[in-house]
Amino acid sequence: KASYFQPAPPGTSTVDLTVYDVAAKVPGITTEANVMRVETDPQGLHVTQSYFVKNDSTPPKTQFSSRSYEIYLPPDAKVEGAAAMGPGGMPVASSPAPVGDPGHYAYLFPLRPGETQFQVTYSLPYSGSAKFTPKLADKADNVVVMVPKSMTFTPDPSTPYQPINDELNAQTFVAKNVSPAQALGFSVSGSGALPRDVQTAQAGNGQPGGAPAAQDNRPGGGLGNPIDTPDPLNKYKWWILSGVGLL
């Protein structure tokens, strides 16, 4: 069985809650984007990884088990914080648990019909350069890597990364329609921090409760509501850049 959450503002006596049948594996669940924000801080290399998961099951069902959503992190990653937010927009602390081989984790969190977001931040040893060999548990529509403009991003040969030109003060690289067997290795070098700026004028347009998103200057990304624009990546920028308010 799965737990369900619904925001209840002060003074609320009742709330409407939709529940669904539950299965350990549900067809129609896809990873729309797997986004890595890579930067440095005084402690070394800092990574915020966000996952945007769509449940389009028909009839609608919730996927829930001890391995509701599996991820892979670098084997030497030191996890610092993690969270999840279901389609209802209520963020909760939810840490992925190790499930076997080094770097293999799973979230114990229900994937309800709609979009669920996961986020994990971790640090890595760093001596001026680092090699990443990302691994996927399932296929992803988009794998995105963001690094500061002051750092150097070097993809491995034959990897599908393409640079994206946008208005952000960052370098953004995207690989589309990626399978678990596809090579995604890359290296980074140098130092720098990614921007924290968000367009606060967008706040209140879809934010839970209509409240503006608070800006946070700590390293990492955050979960929020998307900017509805034609660019597929822009859909996720609100989450990616809105600070670590959820964590």
Short mmCIF file of N, CA, C and O in Angstrom, two decimals, residues 11 14 21 32 56 66 77 79-80 115 132 234 238:
data_model
loop_
_atom_site.label_atom_id
_atom_site.label_comp_id
_atom_site.label_asym_id
_atom_site.label_seq_id
_atom_site.Cartn_x
_atom_site.Cartn_y
_atom_site.Cartn_z
N GLY A 11 -6.60 26.02 9.42
CA GLY A 11 -8.03 26.23 9.46
C GLY A 11 -8.82 25.29 8.58
O GLY A 11 -10.05 25.28 8.62
N THR A 14 -11.38 19.76 6.18
CA THR A 14 -11.41 18.58 5.31
C THR A 14 -10.63 18.88 4.04
O THR A 14 -10.50 20.03 3.61
N ASP A 21 -5.25 2.44 -7.29
CA ASP A 21 -4.73 1.10 -7.11
C ASP A 21 -3.21 1.14 -7.17
O ASP A 21 -2.62 2.01 -7.83
N GLU A 32 11.31 11.85 -17.68
CA GLU A 32 11.33 12.93 -18.66
C GLU A 32 12.69 13.63 -18.68
O GLU A 32 13.16 14.04 -19.74
N ASP A 56 2.01 8.09 -16.76
CA ASP A 56 0.88 8.20 -17.68
C ASP A 56 0.14 6.88 -17.79
O ASP A 56 -0.36 6.52 -18.86
N SER A 66 9.62 -1.27 -2.50
CA SER A 66 10.89 -0.88 -1.89
C SER A 66 11.86 -0.31 -2.91
O SER A 66 12.89 0.27 -2.55
N ALA A 77 30.21 8.90 -4.02
CA ALA A 77 29.39 10.07 -3.66
C ALA A 77 29.02 10.04 -2.18
O ALA A 77 28.66 8.99 -1.63
N VAL A 79 26.25 11.41 0.07
CA VAL A 79 24.92 12.02 -0.01
C VAL A 79 24.73 13.00 1.14
O VAL A 79 24.98 12.68 2.30
N GLU A 80 24.28 14.23 0.81
CA GLU A 80 24.11 15.29 1.80
C GLU A 80 22.65 15.59 2.09
O GLU A 80 22.32 16.10 3.16
N GLU A 115 3.19 13.88 -12.41
CA GLU A 115 4.64 14.05 -12.39
C GLU A 115 5.17 14.08 -10.96
O GLU A 115 4.68 14.83 -10.12
N PHE A 132 33.16 11.52 -14.72
CA PHE A 132 31.84 10.96 -14.43
C PHE A 132 31.49 9.88 -15.45
O PHE A 132 31.76 10.04 -16.65
N ASN A 234 13.29 24.36 -20.81
CA ASN A 234 12.75 25.45 -19.99
C ASN A 234 11.69 24.95 -19.01
O ASN A 234 11.47 25.57 -17.98
N TRP A 238 12.66 26.10 -13.79
CA TRP A 238 12.12 26.64 -12.55
C TRP A 238 12.53 25.77 -11.38
O TRP A 238 12.91 26.25 -10.32
#
